[in-house]
Coordinates of C-alpha atoms in Angstrom, one line a residue:
M1 CA 0.0 0.0 0.0
V2 CA 2.8 2.3 0.9
L3 CA 4.6 1.4 -2.3
S4 CA 1.5 2.1 -4.3
K5 CA 1.1 5.6 -2.7
K6 CA 4.8 6.3 -3.4
K7 CA 4.4 5.4 -7.1
S8 CA 1.3 7.6 -7.3
H9 CA 3.1 10.5 -5.7
E10 CA 6.1 10.1 -8.1
K11 CA 3.7 10.0 -11.0
D12 CA 1.9 13.2 -9.9
E13 CA 5.2 14.9 -9.3
S14 CA 6.6 14.0 -12.7
Y15 CA 3.3 15.3 -14.2
Y16 CA 3.4 18.7 -12.5
L17 CA 7.1 19.1 -13.0
A18 CA 7.1 18.2 -16.6
S19 CA 7.8 20.8 -19.3
Q20 CA 5.1 22.2 -21.5
W21 CA 6.3 20.2 -24.5
T22 CA 6.4 16.9 -22.5
L23 CA 2.8 17.5 -21.4
M24 CA 1.7 18.3 -25.0
W25 CA 3.4 15.1 -26.3
R26 CA 1.7 13.0 -23.6
K27 CA -1.7 14.3 -24.4
L28 CA -1.1 14.1 -28.2
K29 CA -0.4 10.4 -27.9
K30 CA -3.9 9.9 -26.5
H31 CA -5.5 11.5 -29.5
K32 CA -6.3 8.6 -31.8
L33 CA -7.0 10.7 -35.0
A34 CA -3.8 12.7 -34.4
R35 CA -1.7 9.4 -34.1
V36 CA -3.2 8.0 -37.3
S37 CA -2.7 11.2 -39.1
L38 CA 0.9 11.4 -38.0
A39 CA 1.5 7.9 -39.3
I40 CA -0.2 8.7 -42.6
L41 CA 1.9 11.9 -43.0
L42 CA 5.1 10.0 -42.1
I43 CA 4.3 7.4 -44.9
L44 CA 3.6 10.1 -47.4
Y45 CA 6.8 12.0 -46.7
L46 CA 8.9 8.9 -46.7
G47 CA 7.3 7.9 -50.0
A48 CA 8.1 11.3 -51.4
L49 CA 11.7 11.0 -50.1
F50 CA 12.2 7.6 -51.8
A51 CA 9.9 8.3 -54.7
D52 CA 12.3 7.0 -57.3
F53 CA 12.6 3.7 -55.6
L54 CA 8.8 3.3 -55.2
A55 CA 8.1 4.4 -58.8
P56 CA 8.6 1.6 -61.3
Y57 CA 9.0 4.1 -64.2
G58 CA 10.5 7.6 -64.5
L59 CA 8.9 10.7 -65.9
E60 CA 10.5 10.2 -69.3
D61 CA 9.3 6.6 -69.5
F62 CA 6.2 6.8 -71.7
S63 CA 4.8 5.3 -74.9
S64 CA 1.8 6.2 -77.0
M65 CA 1.1 2.4 -77.1
Y66 CA -0.3 2.7 -73.5
Q67 CA -2.2 6.0 -73.7
N68 CA -4.9 6.1 -71.1
A69 CA -4.4 2.5 -70.2
S70 CA -6.6 1.4 -67.3
P71 CA -5.2 0.0 -64.0
S72 CA -3.6 -3.4 -64.7
N73 CA -5.3 -6.6 -63.6
V74 CA -3.0 -8.8 -61.5
Y75 CA -3.7 -12.5 -61.7
W76 CA -2.8 -15.2 -59.1
T77 CA -4.1 -18.3 -60.9
N78 CA -3.3 -20.0 -64.2
E79 CA -5.9 -20.9 -66.8
D80 CA -6.4 -24.3 -65.2
G81 CA -7.1 -22.7 -61.8
S82 CA -3.8 -23.6 -60.2
L83 CA -2.0 -21.0 -58.1
S84 CA 0.7 -19.0 -59.8
A85 CA 3.1 -16.2 -59.0
P86 CA 1.4 -12.8 -59.6
Y87 CA 1.4 -11.9 -63.2
V88 CA -0.1 -9.5 -65.8
Y89 CA -0.8 -9.9 -69.5
G90 CA 0.8 -7.8 -72.1
L91 CA -1.2 -5.0 -73.7
Q92 CA -2.3 -4.4 -77.2
R93 CA -4.2 -1.7 -79.1
Y94 CA -7.5 -2.6 -80.6
N95 CA -9.6 -0.6 -83.1
N96 CA -13.2 -0.9 -82.1
K97 CA -15.2 -0.5 -85.3
E98 CA -18.5 -0.2 -83.4
T99 CA -17.5 2.8 -81.3
W100 CA -14.8 4.1 -83.7
T101 CA -12.3 4.3 -80.8
V102 CA -8.9 2.8 -80.1
E103 CA -9.0 0.5 -77.0
I104 CA -6.2 -1.1 -75.1
T105 CA -6.9 -4.8 -74.4
E106 CA -4.9 -7.6 -72.8
D107 CA -2.8 -9.9 -74.9
T108 CA -3.4 -13.3 -73.2
S109 CA -0.7 -14.9 -75.2
A110 CA 2.0 -13.2 -73.2
K111 CA 2.5 -13.4 -69.4
Y112 CA 4.8 -11.1 -67.4
Y113 CA 5.4 -11.8 -63.8
L114 CA 5.5 -9.3 -61.0
K115 CA 8.7 -9.2 -59.1
F116 CA 9.9 -7.0 -56.2
F117 CA 13.3 -5.3 -56.1
V118 CA 14.1 -5.2 -59.8
T119 CA 16.5 -3.0 -61.7
G120 CA 15.2 -0.2 -63.9
T121 CA 15.7 3.5 -64.7
E122 CA 18.7 5.0 -63.0
Y123 CA 18.2 7.7 -60.4
K124 CA 20.1 9.4 -57.5
V125 CA 19.3 8.4 -53.9
L126 CA 18.9 11.7 -52.0
G127 CA 20.9 13.3 -54.8
L128 CA 24.1 11.6 -53.6
F129 CA 24.7 8.3 -55.4
T130 CA 23.4 6.5 -58.4
C131 CA 21.0 3.6 -58.1
N132 CA 18.7 1.6 -60.4
L133 CA 16.8 -0.5 -57.9
H134 CA 13.0 -0.2 -57.9
L135 CA 10.4 -1.6 -55.5
Y136 CA 8.7 -3.7 -58.2
G137 CA 8.6 -4.4 -61.9
L138 CA 7.9 -7.0 -64.5
V139 CA 10.0 -10.0 -65.6
D140 CA 9.5 -12.4 -68.5
E141 CA 9.2 -16.2 -68.1
D142 CA 13.0 -16.5 -68.0
G143 CA 13.1 -14.1 -65.0
E144 CA 14.7 -11.2 -67.0
V145 CA 13.5 -7.7 -66.5
T146 CA 11.4 -6.7 -69.6
T147 CA 10.4 -3.5 -71.3
D148 CA 7.9 -5.2 -73.5
A149 CA 5.1 -4.8 -71.0
R150 CA 4.1 -2.5 -68.3
I151 CA 2.2 -2.7 -65.0
Y152 CA 0.0 0.3 -64.2
V153 CA -1.3 0.2 -60.6
F154 CA -3.3 3.4 -61.1
G155 CA -3.5 3.4 -64.9
A156 CA -1.7 5.6 -67.4
D157 CA -2.2 9.2 -68.5
S158 CA -2.8 10.6 -72.0
T159 CA 0.9 10.1 -73.0
G160 CA 1.3 6.6 -71.5
R161 CA 3.1 7.6 -68.3
D162 CA 2.4 5.6 -65.1
I163 CA 0.1 7.6 -62.8
F164 CA 1.4 5.8 -59.7
S165 CA 4.9 6.8 -60.5
R166 CA 3.9 10.4 -61.2
I167 CA 2.0 10.7 -58.0
W168 CA 5.0 9.8 -55.9
L169 CA 7.4 11.9 -57.9
G170 CA 4.9 14.8 -57.8
A171 CA 4.6 14.4 -54.0
R172 CA 8.1 15.9 -53.7
V173 CA 6.7 19.2 -55.0
S174 CA 3.2 19.0 -53.5
L175 CA 4.5 18.1 -50.0
T176 CA 7.6 20.2 -49.8
I177 CA 6.4 23.5 -51.2
P178 CA 3.7 23.8 -48.5
L179 CA 6.3 23.0 -45.8
V180 CA 8.8 25.6 -47.0
S181 CA 6.1 28.3 -47.7
A182 CA 4.4 27.7 -44.4
A183 CA 7.7 28.0 -42.6
L184 CA 8.5 31.2 -44.4
S185 CA 5.0 32.6 -43.6
F186 CA 5.5 31.5 -40.0
I187 CA 8.7 33.4 -39.7
L188 CA 7.4 36.5 -41.4
G189 CA 4.2 36.5 -39.3
I190 CA 6.2 36.2 -36.0
I191 CA 8.7 38.9 -37.0
L192 CA 6.4 41.5 -38.4
G193 CA 3.5 40.8 -36.0
G194 CA 6.0 40.9 -33.1
I195 CA 7.5 44.2 -34.2
S196 CA 4.0 45.6 -34.7
G197 CA 2.7 44.6 -31.3
Y198 CA 5.8 45.3 -29.3
F199 CA 6.7 48.7 -30.5
G200 CA 3.3 50.0 -31.6
G201 CA 3.0 53.6 -32.9
F202 CA 4.0 54.4 -36.5
V203 CA 5.5 51.0 -37.1
D204 CA 2.3 49.3 -35.9
N205 CA 0.2 51.5 -38.2
L206 CA 2.4 50.9 -41.2
I207 CA 2.5 47.1 -40.8
Q208 CA -1.3 46.9 -40.2
R209 CA -2.0 49.0 -43.3
I210 CA 0.2 46.6 -45.4
I211 CA -1.7 43.6 -43.9
E212 CA -5.1 45.2 -44.8
V213 CA -4.1 45.9 -48.3
L214 CA -2.8 42.4 -48.9
S215 CA -5.9 40.9 -47.2
A216 CA -8.2 43.0 -49.4
I217 CA -6.8 41.7 -52.7
P218 CA -8.6 38.6 -54.0
T219 CA -6.4 35.5 -54.0
I220 CA -6.7 34.4 -57.6
P221 CA -6.1 37.8 -59.2
L222 CA -3.1 38.2 -56.8
W223 CA -1.8 34.8 -58.0
L224 CA -2.3 35.9 -61.6
A225 CA -0.4 39.1 -61.1
L226 CA 2.5 37.5 -59.3
S227 CA 2.7 34.6 -61.7
A228 CA 2.7 36.9 -64.7
A229 CA 6.0 38.3 -63.4
I230 CA 7.6 34.8 -63.7
P231 CA 9.4 34.2 -67.0
A232 CA 7.9 31.3 -69.1
D233 CA 11.2 29.7 -69.9
I234 CA 12.6 29.2 -66.4
S235 CA 13.8 25.9 -65.0
V236 CA 11.7 23.7 -62.8
T237 CA 13.9 24.5 -59.8
A238 CA 13.4 28.3 -60.3
M239 CA 9.6 27.7 -60.7
Y240 CA 9.6 25.8 -57.4
L241 CA 11.3 28.7 -55.7
Y242 CA 9.0 31.3 -57.2
I243 CA 5.8 29.4 -56.1
T244 CA 7.2 29.1 -52.6
I245 CA 7.8 32.8 -52.4
I246 CA 4.3 33.6 -53.8
L247 CA 2.6 31.4 -51.2
S248 CA 4.7 32.8 -48.4
F249 CA 4.0 36.4 -49.5
I250 CA 0.3 35.7 -49.3
G251 CA 0.1 33.5 -46.1
W252 CA 1.8 35.5 -43.3
T253 CA -0.9 38.2 -42.7
G254 CA -3.3 36.2 -40.5
L255 CA -0.6 35.0 -38.2
A256 CA 0.9 38.4 -37.9
R257 CA -2.3 39.9 -36.6
V258 CA -2.6 37.1 -34.0
V259 CA 1.0 37.6 -32.9
R260 CA 0.4 41.4 -32.7
G261 CA -2.6 40.9 -30.4
K262 CA -0.7 38.5 -28.1
F263 CA 2.3 40.9 -27.9
I264 CA 0.0 43.9 -27.0
S265 CA -1.6 41.8 -24.2
M266 CA 1.8 40.6 -22.9
R267 CA 4.2 43.5 -23.3
N268 CA 3.1 45.1 -20.0
E269 CA 3.3 42.0 -17.9
D270 CA 5.5 42.1 -14.8
Y271 CA 8.1 39.8 -16.1
V272 CA 8.5 41.8 -19.3
M273 CA 8.8 45.0 -17.3
A274 CA 11.4 43.4 -15.0
A275 CA 13.4 42.3 -18.1
R276 CA 13.3 45.9 -19.4
L277 CA 14.5 47.3 -16.1
A278 CA 17.3 44.8 -16.0
G279 CA 18.5 46.2 -19.3
V280 CA 17.5 43.3 -21.5
S281 CA 17.4 44.3 -25.2
S282 CA 14.1 44.4 -27.1
P283 CA 15.1 41.5 -29.5
K284 CA 15.9 39.3 -26.5
I285 CA 12.7 40.2 -24.7
I286 CA 10.8 39.2 -27.8
T287 CA 12.6 35.9 -28.5
K288 CA 13.2 34.8 -24.9
H289 CA 10.1 36.1 -23.0
L290 CA 7.2 36.9 -25.3
V291 CA 7.3 34.3 -28.1
P292 CA 7.8 31.2 -25.8
G293 CA 4.7 32.4 -23.9
F294 CA 2.4 31.2 -26.7
M295 CA 4.7 28.9 -28.7
S296 CA 2.3 26.1 -28.4
Y297 CA -0.3 28.2 -30.3
L298 CA 2.2 29.1 -32.9
I299 CA 3.1 25.4 -33.6
V300 CA -0.6 24.6 -33.9
N301 CA -1.1 27.5 -36.3
L302 CA 1.8 26.2 -38.4
T303 CA 0.4 22.7 -38.5
L304 CA -3.1 24.0 -39.6
G305 CA -1.5 26.4 -42.1
I306 CA 0.2 23.7 -44.1
P307 CA -3.1 22.3 -45.6
G308 CA -3.8 25.8 -46.9
S309 CA -0.4 25.9 -48.6
I310 CA -1.0 22.4 -50.1
L311 CA -4.3 23.5 -51.6
G312 CA -2.6 26.8 -52.7
E313 CA 0.1 24.9 -54.7
T314 CA -2.4 22.5 -56.1
S315 CA -4.8 25.3 -57.1
M316 CA -2.0 27.3 -58.8
S317 CA -0.8 24.3 -60.8
Y318 CA -4.3 23.4 -61.7
L319 CA -4.9 26.9 -63.0
G320 CA -1.7 26.8 -65.0
L321 CA 0.0 29.3 -62.7
G322 CA 2.5 26.9 -61.0
M323 CA 4.4 23.8 -62.1
K324 CA 3.9 22.8 -65.7
S325 CA 4.4 19.5 -67.5
P326 CA 6.8 17.7 -68.1
A327 CA 7.5 18.6 -64.4
T328 CA 4.9 17.0 -62.2
S329 CA 3.0 17.7 -59.0
W330 CA -0.5 16.7 -57.8
G331 CA -1.8 20.0 -59.2
V332 CA -0.3 19.2 -62.6
L333 CA -1.9 15.8 -62.5
L334 CA -5.3 17.3 -61.7
K335 CA -4.9 20.0 -64.4
E336 CA -4.8 17.1 -66.9
T337 CA -8.3 16.1 -65.8
Q338 CA -10.0 19.4 -66.6
D339 CA -11.9 17.8 -69.5
L340 CA -15.1 16.3 -68.1
V341 CA -15.3 13.8 -71.0
S342 CA -11.8 12.6 -70.2
V343 CA -12.7 12.1 -66.5
A344 CA -15.9 10.2 -67.5
S345 CA -13.9 8.0 -69.8
Y346 CA -10.8 7.5 -67.6
P347 CA -11.9 8.0 -64.0
W348 CA -8.6 6.6 -62.7
R349 CA -6.9 9.9 -63.6
M350 CA -8.7 11.5 -60.6
I351 CA -6.8 9.3 -58.2
P352 CA -4.3 12.1 -57.3
L353 CA -7.3 14.0 -55.8
F354 CA -7.5 11.2 -53.2
F355 CA -3.9 11.9 -52.1
V356 CA -4.6 15.7 -51.8
V357 CA -7.7 15.1 -49.7
V358 CA -6.0 12.5 -47.4
T359 CA -3.0 14.8 -46.9
V360 CA -5.1 17.8 -46.1
L361 CA -7.3 15.9 -43.7
A362 CA -4.3 14.3 -42.0
F363 CA -2.8 17.8 -41.4
N364 CA -6.1 19.1 -40.1
F365 CA -6.6 16.2 -37.7
L366 CA -3.0 16.5 -36.5
G367 CA -3.6 20.2 -35.9
D368 CA -6.7 19.5 -34.0
G369 CA -4.8 17.0 -31.8
M370 CA -2.0 19.6 -31.2
R371 CA -4.6 22.3 -30.4
D372 CA -6.2 20.0 -27.7
A373 CA -2.7 19.0 -26.4
A374 CA -1.7 22.7 -26.1
D375 CA -3.8 22.8 -22.9
P376 CA -2.4 19.8 -21.1
Y377 CA -4.1 20.6 -17.8
K378 CA -7.5 20.5 -19.3

């Protein structure tokens, strides 16, 4: 009984003496949706990091032979019903004289077997060293890697490129641009909002008027104006940088106003006045005393701001203002489905939308969990 009371006392003591971040983490682990969302986001970002390994084909691996091919059927039994290693049939084009369309059908005379960890298109792992190993691919009956057939998990696009490969390769853009732009907006919002709220006066009025002007401009016309300044013949890397800057330029205003309000309410607190009397400089008061006072809110704001950046990048690319083919992102993939007839005929080309929705929901649920965890004594 005494031992039980001692353990209970030690548990209570560790709880009340724990740091704010420790308490947040403990409560976040109890939020089921947040845990699931964190696992999903981890899978997505690891997939984007090792996209070349997951993707059986590169962006330049395409053929008009497989235009708009449907997702491949994987078979596990032979014609006689006996079990077999997973395989697919070869594809062939067929002129349908009744509908006057070209259809892609299976050539049942040729089998190609699914094999994991096969060699294929060369790529650089993390940009450091060359590798040609891919998660899966097709081999012929002799076990040799073949280029005579293809396996399309999510089907093919209008040029015969593998949509599954393009989704993972495009995830690098669609998942990293929002992180970078949200981080830049986060920094701008804290700096400008902190300066506005701490110093007040003319500086406060100037920053607030700038925020009001930016907030009054409709988003799409602002994207159009900023994108018009981007040269049409720039590289993919430069386009990536410009999109990041555009999203950051737009996204910092809301956080800056919140930070300003927090600073106004906290700048006259006793501990801040004590720091001033002790001769502590203004930058140090801001970074060491004021910002940590509501850092948990800032982290939650950052987490909930990333979905908006994801939708922003996707929308810009969808409208033709962001990444453009042959570069790929989820927005570029969705832009290729603007034709309603195309979507009706080839519904698998809408699969990238599922990844956008899942990612946005995962970030929102994680943000909700962090918001609840920000008040660990509740």
